[in-house]
Coordinates of C-alpha atoms in Angstrom, one line a residue:
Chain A
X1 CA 29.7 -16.0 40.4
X2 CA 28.3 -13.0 38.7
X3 CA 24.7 -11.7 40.0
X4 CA 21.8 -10.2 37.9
X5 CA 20.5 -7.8 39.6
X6 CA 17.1 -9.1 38.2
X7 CA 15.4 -9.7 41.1
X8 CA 15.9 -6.6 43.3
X9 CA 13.0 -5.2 41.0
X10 CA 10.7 -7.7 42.8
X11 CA 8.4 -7.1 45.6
X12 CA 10.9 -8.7 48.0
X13 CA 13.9 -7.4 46.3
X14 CA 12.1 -3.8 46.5
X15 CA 11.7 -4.3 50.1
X16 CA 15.3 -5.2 51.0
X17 CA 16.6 -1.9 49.1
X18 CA 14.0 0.5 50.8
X19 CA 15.4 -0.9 54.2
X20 CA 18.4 -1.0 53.2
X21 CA 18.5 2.6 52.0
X22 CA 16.7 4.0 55.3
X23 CA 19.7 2.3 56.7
X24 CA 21.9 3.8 54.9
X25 CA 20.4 7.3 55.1
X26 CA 20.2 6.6 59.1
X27 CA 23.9 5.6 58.8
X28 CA 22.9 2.5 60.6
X29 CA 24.8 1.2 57.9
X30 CA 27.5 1.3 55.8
X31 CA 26.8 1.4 52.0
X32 CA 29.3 -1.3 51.4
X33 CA 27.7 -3.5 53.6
X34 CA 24.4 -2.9 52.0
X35 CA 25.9 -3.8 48.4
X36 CA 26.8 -6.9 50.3
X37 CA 24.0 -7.8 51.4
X38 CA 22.4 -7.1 48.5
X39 CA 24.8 -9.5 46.9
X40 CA 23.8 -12.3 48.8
X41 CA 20.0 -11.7 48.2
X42 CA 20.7 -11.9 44.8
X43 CA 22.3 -15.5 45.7
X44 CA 19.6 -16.7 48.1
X45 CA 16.7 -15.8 45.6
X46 CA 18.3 -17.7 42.9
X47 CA 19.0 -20.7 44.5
X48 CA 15.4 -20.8 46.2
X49 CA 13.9 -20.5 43.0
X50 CA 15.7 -22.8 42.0
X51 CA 15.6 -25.8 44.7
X52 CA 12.1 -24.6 46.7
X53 CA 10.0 -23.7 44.1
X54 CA 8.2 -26.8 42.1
X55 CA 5.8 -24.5 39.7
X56 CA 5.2 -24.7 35.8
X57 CA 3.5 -21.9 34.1
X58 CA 2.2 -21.0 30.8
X59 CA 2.6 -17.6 29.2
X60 CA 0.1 -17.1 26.0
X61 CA -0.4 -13.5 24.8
X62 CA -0.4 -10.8 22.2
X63 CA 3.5 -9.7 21.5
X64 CA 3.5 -5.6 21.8
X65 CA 6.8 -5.1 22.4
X66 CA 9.9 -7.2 22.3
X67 CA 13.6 -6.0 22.8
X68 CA 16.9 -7.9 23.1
X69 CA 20.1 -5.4 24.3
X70 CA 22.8 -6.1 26.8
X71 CA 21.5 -10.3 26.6
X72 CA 18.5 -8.9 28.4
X73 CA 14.9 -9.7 26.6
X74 CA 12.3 -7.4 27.5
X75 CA 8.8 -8.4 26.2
X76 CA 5.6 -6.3 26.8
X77 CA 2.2 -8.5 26.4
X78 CA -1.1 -7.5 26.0
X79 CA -4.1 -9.5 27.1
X80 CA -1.7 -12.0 28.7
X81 CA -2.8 -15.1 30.3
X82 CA -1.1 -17.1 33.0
X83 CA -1.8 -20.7 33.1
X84 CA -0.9 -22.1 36.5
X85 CA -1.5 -26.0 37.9
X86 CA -4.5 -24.8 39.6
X87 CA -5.3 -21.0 38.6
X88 CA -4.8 -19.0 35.9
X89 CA -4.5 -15.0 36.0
X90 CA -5.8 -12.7 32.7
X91 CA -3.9 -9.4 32.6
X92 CA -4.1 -6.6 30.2
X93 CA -0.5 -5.5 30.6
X94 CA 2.4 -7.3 31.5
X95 CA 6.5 -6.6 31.0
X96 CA 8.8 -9.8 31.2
X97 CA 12.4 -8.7 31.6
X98 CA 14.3 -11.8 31.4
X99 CA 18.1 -12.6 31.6
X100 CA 20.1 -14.8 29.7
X101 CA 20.2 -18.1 31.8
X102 CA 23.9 -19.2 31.2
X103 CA 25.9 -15.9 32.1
X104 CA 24.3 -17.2 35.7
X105 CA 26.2 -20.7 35.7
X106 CA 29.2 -19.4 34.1
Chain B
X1 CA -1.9 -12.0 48.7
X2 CA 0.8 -14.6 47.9
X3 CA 0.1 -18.5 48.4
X4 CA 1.4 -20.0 51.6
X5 CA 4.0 -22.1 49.5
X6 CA 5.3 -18.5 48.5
X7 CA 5.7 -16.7 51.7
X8 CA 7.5 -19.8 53.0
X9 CA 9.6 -19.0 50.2
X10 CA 10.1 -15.5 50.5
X11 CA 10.3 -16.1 54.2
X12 CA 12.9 -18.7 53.9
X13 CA 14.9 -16.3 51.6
X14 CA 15.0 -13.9 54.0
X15 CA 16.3 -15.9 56.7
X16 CA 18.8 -16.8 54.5
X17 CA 20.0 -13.8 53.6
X18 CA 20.2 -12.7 57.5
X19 CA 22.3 -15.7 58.2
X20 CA 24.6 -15.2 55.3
X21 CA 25.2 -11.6 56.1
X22 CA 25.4 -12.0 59.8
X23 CA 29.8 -13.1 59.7
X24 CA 29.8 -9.3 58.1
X25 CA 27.8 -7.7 60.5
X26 CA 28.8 -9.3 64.0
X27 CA 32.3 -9.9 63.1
X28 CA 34.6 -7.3 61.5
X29 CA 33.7 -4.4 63.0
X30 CA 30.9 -4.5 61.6
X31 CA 27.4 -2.7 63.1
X32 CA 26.5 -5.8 65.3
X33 CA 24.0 -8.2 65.6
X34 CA 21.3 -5.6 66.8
X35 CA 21.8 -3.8 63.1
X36 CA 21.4 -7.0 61.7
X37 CA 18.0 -7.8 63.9
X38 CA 16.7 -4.2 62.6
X39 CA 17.4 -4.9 59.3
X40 CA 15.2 -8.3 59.1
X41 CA 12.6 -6.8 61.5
X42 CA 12.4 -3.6 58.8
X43 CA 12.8 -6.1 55.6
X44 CA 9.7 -8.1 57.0
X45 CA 7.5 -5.6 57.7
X46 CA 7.7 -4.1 54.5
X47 CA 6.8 -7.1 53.0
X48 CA 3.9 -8.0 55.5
X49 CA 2.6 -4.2 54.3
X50 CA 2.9 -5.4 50.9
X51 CA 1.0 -8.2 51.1
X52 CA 4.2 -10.6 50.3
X53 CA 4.8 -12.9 53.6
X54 CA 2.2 -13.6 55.6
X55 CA 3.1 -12.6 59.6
X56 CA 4.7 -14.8 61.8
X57 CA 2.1 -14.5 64.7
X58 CA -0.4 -15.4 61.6
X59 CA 1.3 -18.4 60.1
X60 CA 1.7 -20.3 63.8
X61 CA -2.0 -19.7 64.5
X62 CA -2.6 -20.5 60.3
X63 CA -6.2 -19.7 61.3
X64 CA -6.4 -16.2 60.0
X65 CA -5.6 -16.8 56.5
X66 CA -9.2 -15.3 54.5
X67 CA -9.7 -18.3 52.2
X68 CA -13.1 -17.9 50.0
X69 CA -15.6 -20.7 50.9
X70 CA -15.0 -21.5 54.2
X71 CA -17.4 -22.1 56.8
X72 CA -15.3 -22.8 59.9
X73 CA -14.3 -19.3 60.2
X74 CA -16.1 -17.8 63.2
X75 CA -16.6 -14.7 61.0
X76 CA -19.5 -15.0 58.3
X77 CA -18.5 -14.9 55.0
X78 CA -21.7 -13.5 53.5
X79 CA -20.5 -14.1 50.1
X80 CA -21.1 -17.8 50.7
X81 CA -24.6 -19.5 50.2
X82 CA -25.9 -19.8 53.8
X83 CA -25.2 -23.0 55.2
X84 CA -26.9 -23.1 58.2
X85 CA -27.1 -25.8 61.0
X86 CA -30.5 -27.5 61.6
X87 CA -31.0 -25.2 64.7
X88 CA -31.3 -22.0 62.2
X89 CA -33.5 -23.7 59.8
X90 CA -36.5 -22.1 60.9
X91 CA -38.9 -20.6 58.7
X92 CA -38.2 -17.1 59.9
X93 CA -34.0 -18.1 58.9
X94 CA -35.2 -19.5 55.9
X95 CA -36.9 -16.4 55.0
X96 CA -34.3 -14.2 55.8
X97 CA -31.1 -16.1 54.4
X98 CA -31.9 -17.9 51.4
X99 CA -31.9 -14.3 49.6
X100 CA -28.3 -14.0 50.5
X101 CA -27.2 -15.7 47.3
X102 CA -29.4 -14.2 45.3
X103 CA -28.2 -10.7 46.6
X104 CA -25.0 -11.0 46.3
X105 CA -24.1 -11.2 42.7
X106 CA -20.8 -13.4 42.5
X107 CA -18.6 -14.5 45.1
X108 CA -16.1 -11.3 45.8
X109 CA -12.9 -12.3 45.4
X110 CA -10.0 -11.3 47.7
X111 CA -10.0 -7.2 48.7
X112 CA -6.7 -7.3 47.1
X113 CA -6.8 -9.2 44.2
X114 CA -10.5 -7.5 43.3
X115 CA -8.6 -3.8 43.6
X116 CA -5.9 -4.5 41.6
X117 CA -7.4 -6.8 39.0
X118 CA -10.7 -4.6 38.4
X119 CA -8.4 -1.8 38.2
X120 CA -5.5 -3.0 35.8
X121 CA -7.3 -4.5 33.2
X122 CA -10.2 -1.6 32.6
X123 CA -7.4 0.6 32.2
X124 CA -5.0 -1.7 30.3
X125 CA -7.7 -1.6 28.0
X126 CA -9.0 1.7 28.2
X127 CA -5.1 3.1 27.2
X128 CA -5.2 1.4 24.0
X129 CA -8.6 2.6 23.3
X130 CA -8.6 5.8 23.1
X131 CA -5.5 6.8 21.4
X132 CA -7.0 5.0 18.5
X133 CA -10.3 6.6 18.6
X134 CA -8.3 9.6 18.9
X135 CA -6.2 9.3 16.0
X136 CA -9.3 7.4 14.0
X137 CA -11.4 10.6 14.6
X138 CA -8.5 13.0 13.6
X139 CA -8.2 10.9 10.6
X140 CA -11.5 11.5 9.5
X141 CA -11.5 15.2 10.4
X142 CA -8.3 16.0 8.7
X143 CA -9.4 13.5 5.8
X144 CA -12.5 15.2 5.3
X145 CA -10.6 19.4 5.3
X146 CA -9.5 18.9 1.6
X147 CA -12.8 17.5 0.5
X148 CA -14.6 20.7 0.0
X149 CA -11.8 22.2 -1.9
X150 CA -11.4 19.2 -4.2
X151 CA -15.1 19.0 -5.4
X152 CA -15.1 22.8 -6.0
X153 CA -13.2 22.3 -9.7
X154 CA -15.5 19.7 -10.8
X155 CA -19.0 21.5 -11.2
X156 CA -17.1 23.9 -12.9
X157 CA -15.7 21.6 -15.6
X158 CA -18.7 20.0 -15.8
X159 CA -20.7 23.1 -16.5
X160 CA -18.1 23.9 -19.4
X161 CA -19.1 21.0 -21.5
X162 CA -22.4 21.9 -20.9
X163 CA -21.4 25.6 -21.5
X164 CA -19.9 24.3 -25.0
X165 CA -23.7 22.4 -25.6
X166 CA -25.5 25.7 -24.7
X167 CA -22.8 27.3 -26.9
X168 CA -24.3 25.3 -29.6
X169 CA -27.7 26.1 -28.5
X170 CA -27.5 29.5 -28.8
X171 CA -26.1 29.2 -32.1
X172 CA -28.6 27.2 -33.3
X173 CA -31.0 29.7 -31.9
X174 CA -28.8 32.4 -33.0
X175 CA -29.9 31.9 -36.7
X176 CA -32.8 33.5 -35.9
X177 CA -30.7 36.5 -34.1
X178 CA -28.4 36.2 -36.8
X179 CA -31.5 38.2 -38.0
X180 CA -31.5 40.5 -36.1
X181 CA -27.5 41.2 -35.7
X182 CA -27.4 41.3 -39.7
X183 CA -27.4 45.2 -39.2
X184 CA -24.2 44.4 -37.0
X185 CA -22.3 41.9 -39.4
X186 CA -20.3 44.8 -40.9
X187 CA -19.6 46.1 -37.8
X188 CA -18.0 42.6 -37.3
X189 CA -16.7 42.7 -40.7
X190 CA -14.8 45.9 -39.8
X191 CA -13.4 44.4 -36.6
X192 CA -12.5 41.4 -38.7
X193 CA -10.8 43.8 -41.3
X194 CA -9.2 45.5 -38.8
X195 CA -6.2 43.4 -37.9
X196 CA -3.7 43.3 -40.7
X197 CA -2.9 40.4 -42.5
X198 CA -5.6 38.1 -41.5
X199 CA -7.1 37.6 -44.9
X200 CA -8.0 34.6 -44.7
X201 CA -9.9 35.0 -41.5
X202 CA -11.7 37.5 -43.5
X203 CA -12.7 34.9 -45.9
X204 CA -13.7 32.7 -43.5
X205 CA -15.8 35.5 -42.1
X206 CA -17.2 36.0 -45.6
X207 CA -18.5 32.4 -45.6
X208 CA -20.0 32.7 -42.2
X209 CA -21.9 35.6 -42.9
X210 CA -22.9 34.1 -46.4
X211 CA -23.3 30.8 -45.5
X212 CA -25.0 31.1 -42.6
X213 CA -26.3 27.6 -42.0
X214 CA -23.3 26.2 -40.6
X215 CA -24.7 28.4 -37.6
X216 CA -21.1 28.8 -36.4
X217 CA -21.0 32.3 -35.8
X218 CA -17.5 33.4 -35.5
X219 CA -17.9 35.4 -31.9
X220 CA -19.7 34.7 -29.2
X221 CA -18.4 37.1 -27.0
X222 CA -15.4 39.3 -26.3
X223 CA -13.8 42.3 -25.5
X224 CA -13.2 44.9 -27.5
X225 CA -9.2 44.8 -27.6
X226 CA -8.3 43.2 -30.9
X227 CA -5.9 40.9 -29.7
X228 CA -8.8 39.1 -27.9
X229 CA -10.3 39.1 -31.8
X230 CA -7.6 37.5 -33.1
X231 CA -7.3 35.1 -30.5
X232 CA -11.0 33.8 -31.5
X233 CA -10.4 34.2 -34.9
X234 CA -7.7 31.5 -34.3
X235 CA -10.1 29.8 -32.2
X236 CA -12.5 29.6 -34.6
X237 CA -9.8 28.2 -37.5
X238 CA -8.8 25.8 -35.2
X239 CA -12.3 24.3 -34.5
X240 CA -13.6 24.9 -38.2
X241 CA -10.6 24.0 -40.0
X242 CA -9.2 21.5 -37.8
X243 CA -6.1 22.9 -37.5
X244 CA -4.3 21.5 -34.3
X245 CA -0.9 23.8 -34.5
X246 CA 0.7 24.2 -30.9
X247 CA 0.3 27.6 -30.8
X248 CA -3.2 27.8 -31.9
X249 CA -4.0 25.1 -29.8
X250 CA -3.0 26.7 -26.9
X251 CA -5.0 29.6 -28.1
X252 CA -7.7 28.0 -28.5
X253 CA -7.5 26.5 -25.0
X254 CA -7.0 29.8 -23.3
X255 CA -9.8 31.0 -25.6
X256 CA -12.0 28.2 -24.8
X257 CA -11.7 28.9 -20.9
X258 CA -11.7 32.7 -21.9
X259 CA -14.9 32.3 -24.2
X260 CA -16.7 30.2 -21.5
X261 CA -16.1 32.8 -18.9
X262 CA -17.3 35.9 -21.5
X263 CA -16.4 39.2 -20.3
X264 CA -14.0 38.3 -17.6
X265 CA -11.1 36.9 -20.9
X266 CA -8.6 39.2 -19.6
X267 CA -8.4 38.5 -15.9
X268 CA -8.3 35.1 -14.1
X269 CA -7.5 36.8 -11.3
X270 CA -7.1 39.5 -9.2
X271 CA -10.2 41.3 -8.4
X272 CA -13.2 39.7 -9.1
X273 CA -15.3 42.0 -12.1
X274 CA -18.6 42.1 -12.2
X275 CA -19.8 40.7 -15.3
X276 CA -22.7 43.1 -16.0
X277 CA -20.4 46.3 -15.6
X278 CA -17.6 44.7 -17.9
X279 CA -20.1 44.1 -20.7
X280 CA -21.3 47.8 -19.9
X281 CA -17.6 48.9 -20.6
X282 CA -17.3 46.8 -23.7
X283 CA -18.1 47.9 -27.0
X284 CA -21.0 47.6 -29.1
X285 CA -20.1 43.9 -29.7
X286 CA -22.2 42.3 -26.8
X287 CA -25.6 44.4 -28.4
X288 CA -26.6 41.7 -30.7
X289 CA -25.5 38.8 -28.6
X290 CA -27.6 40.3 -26.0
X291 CA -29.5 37.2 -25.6
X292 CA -26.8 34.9 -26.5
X293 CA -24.6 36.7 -23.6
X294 CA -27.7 36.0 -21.1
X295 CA -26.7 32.2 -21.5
X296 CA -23.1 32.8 -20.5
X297 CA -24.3 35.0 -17.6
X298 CA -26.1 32.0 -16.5
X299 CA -22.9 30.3 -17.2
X300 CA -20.5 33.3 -15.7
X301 CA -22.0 33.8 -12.6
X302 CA -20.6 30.6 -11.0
X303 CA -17.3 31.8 -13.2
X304 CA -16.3 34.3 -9.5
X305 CA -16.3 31.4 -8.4
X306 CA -13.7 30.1 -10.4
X307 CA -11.4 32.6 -9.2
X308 CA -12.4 31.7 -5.4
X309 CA -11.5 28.0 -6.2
X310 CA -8.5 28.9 -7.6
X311 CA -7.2 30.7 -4.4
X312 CA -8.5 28.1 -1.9
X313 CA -6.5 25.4 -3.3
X314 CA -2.7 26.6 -1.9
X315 CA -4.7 27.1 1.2
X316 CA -6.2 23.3 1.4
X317 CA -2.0 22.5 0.2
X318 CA -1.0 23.9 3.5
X319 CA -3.3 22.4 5.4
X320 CA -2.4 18.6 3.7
X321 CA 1.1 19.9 4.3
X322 CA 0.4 20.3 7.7
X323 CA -1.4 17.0 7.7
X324 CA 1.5 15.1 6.2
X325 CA 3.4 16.6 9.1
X326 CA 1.8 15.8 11.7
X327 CA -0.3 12.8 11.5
X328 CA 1.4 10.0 9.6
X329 CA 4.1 10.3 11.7
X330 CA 2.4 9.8 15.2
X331 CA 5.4 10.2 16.9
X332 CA 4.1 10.4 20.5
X333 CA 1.3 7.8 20.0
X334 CA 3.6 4.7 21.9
X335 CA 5.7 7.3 24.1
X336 CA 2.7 8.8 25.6
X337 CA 1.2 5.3 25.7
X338 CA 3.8 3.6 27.4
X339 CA 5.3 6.0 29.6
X340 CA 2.2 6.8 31.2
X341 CA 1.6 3.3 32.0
X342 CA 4.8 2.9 33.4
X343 CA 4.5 6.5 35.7
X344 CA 1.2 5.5 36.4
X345 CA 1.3 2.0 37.6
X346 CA 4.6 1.3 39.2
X347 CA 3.1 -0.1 41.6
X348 CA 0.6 -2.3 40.0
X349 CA 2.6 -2.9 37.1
X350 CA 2.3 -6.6 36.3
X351 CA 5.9 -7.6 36.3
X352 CA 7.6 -10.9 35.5
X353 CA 11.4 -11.3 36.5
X354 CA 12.7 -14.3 35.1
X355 CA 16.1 -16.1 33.5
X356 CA 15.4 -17.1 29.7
X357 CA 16.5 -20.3 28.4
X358 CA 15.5 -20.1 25.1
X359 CA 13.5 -17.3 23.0
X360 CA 12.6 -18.3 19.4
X361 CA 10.4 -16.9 16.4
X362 CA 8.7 -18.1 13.5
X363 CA 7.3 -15.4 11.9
X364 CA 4.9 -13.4 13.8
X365 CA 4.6 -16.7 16.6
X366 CA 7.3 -16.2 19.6
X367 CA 8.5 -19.0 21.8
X368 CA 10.6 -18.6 24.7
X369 CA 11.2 -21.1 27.7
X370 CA 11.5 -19.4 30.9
X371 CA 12.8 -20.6 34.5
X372 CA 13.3 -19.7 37.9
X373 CA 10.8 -16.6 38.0
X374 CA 9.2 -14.3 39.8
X375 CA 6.2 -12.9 39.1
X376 CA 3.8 -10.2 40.5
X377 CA 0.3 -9.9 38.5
X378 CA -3.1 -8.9 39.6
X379 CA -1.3 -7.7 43.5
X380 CA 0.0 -11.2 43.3
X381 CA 3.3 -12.8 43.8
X382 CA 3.9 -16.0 42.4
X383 CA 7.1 -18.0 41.9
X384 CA 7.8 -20.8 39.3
X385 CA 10.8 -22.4 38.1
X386 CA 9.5 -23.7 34.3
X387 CA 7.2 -20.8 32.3
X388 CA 7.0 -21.4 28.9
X389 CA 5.8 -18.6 26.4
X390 CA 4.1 -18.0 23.3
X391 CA 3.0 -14.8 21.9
X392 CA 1.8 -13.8 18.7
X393 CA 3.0 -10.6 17.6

């Protein structure tokens, strides 16, 4: 099963690699063991976004950027708005990177 | 700071990580169970410091969560409109706490949400701003550098027709001078006879001077060399007779810029002569057009300037060259835009990580459905596992 790699660019993904590294550096750890672990993260997050999270958002914005390489889309909005169940969040500038969905359940 | 339903997400993630890891660590050779402890203990602090999972310790108690609005906190939230129990509505309470609302403008959100929101969009907005004033403003200056260049040609051209009007003029008012230049019309008749083989111009000149009332005097003005003679007398064929061959045409167009700018025929360039001092230098020619030559030195003295317009114009060349080089192509406009965003804000930029399921277009109007995502916008995380999108580009 391959992994993305997507979400290690999140706040929690950010966080395991900063430990992970001081680990490393500390050699507390060995760096295979950290690509392991950061393996399994990769599985973990995916299938709790998957099963845990019950959410539906709406995206509405004005396209800057878009950008398709490597069946990665990158889009960069401006004066994006997030419609949540209960909230909604106004931004001036926000980058979606967003992988392809079925290279995942390959 | 994240929703409950989020940390318990994040939390749960985390847990089962450690437990999916832990046959590597313990078993193996691995580093051992205490490595394994560290490594959670170190993963969740760095997210309690970020604001991502709310503490253990916190979440048992689930009292210290700051929620806006609520009154059971023992800590007053000022931001609130005073609620007060009967046994603090007294007048002197009343007096003192009803103002509160009033004071405070709107309820503050969240310390972190209000930093990073006030601070991303201002700027978001503020980035786009000002290149575009900038390259507005450049626009108009740059725009406006050829401008003076570009009007300098026209008062010129439209003081020649007006020269060509007064040209009439003074003819008309020449009759009378023709008077007093009779004593020079065989000096004119000798310059005519000079060149050889220009009878007819001679003939022509014998019907001026006899005729008289056409009022078309042959010179108005000239130098002294003979070839500048000839030229007008080819001029003057070509306006009186009609004639439109090439080569006098293009005489006469040399000699109608040449006969506009009087004493200065010879030189359209170089060193700028003074008018007065070339007519000095010139024959006896300019005596009896004294007057007449007193309209073209109304007319010549703007003729320097001619020469000045003429040398400005590879100057205001360069500098469109220069403009053609460097502003249509903006090159840096987006780079500098977007990379000091991105080395500005890593740590605030808003940043949705997701898996695409489908991403359409019809024309400028994008669609895209999204799932299982993570986002972090406005110092917030927030999961979802549907997001659809629709941009306009």
């Amino acid at each position: 099963m391959a992994t993305f790699e997507l979400y290690w660019r999140s706040t929690i993904g950010m966080c395991l690699t900063e430990t992970l590294d001081e680990m490393v550096s500390s050699s507390t750890l060995s760096s295979e063991l950290a690509i392991q672990v950061l393996v399994q993260f990769d599985k973990c997050m995916t299938e709790a976004l998957e099963s845990q999270v019950k959410r539906k958002v709406s995206i509405k914005g004005h396209l800057h950027t878009y950008r398709f390489c490597d069946n990665v889309w990158t889009f960069i909005l401006q004066d994006a708005l997030f419609k949540n169940e209960d909230s909604q969040e106004n931004v001036g500038r926000v980058k979606i990177v967003a992988c392809d969905s079925k290279l995942l359940s390959q | 700071m994240t929703s409950s339903t989020t940390s318990a997400v994040y939390i749960h993630v985390i847990e089962d990580v450690i437990n999916k890891v832990r046959d590597e660590f313990v078993n193996n050779g691995g580093p051992g169970e205490s490595v394994l402890n560290e490594l959670q203990a170190l993963w969740e602090t760095k997210m309690m410091i970020a604001g991502a999972i709310v503490g253990r310790a916190e979440r048992s108690s689930g009292q210290k969560q700051p929620a806006p609005g609520s009154a059971i906190t023992p800590v007053h939230d000022l931001n609130v409109p005073y609620e007060g129990t009967e046994e603090y509505e007294t007048p002197t309470a009343d007096m003192l706490f009803p103002p509160t609302p009033l004071q405070t403008p709107l309820p503050t959100p969240l310390p972190g949400t209000a930093d990073g929101s006030m601070y991303n969009i201002p700027t978001g907005g503020s980035d786009y701003l000002t290149p575009v004033n900038d390259s507005g403003g450049n626009a108009d200056v740059k725009g406006g550098r050829p401008s003076p260049y570009m009007q300098s040609p026209s008062p010129w051209a439209n003081q020649r027709t007006p020269l060509s009007v007064d040209v009439n003029v003074a003819y008309v008012e020449g009759r009378d001078e023709v008077d007093r230049g009779t004593s020079n019309q065989p000096l004119t008749q000798d310059f005519f006879m000079m060149p050889p083989g220009k009878r007819k111009r001679e003939d022509f000149a014998t019907q001026y001077n006899n005729g008289g009332g056409g009022g078309y005097i042959p010179q108005q003005d000239g130098a002294g060399d003979p070839t500048s003679e000839v030229a007008k007398t080819v001029e003057n064929q070509a306006n009186f007779l009609g004639r439109h061959d090439s080569a006098t045409k293009a005489k006469s167009k040399i000699l109608a810029h040449v006969a506009t700018s009087s004493s200065k025929i010879l030189q359209l360039d170089g060193p700028i002569p003074d008018p007065f001092d070339d007519m000095l230098s010139t024959p006896n020619i300019y005596n009896y057009q004294g007057v007449v030559s007193d309209d073209y030195n109304v007319a010549n003295t703007p003729a320097p300037n001619d020469l000045q317009a003429a040398t400005p114009a590879p100057v205001s060349q360069n500098n469109t060259v220069d403009d053609d080089e460097d502003e249509p192509l903006n090159e840096d406009d987006d780079d500098d835009d977007l990379d000091d965003v991105d080395q500005e804000e890593l740590n605030t930029q808003h940043l949705v990580l997701a898996q695409f399921d489908k991403v359409t277009r019809t024309k400028s109007r994008w669609k895209c459905t999204l799932k299982d995502g993570i986002m972090h916008i406005n110092n917030k995380d927030i999961l979802f596992n549907k997001a659809t999108g629709e941009f306009d580009f």
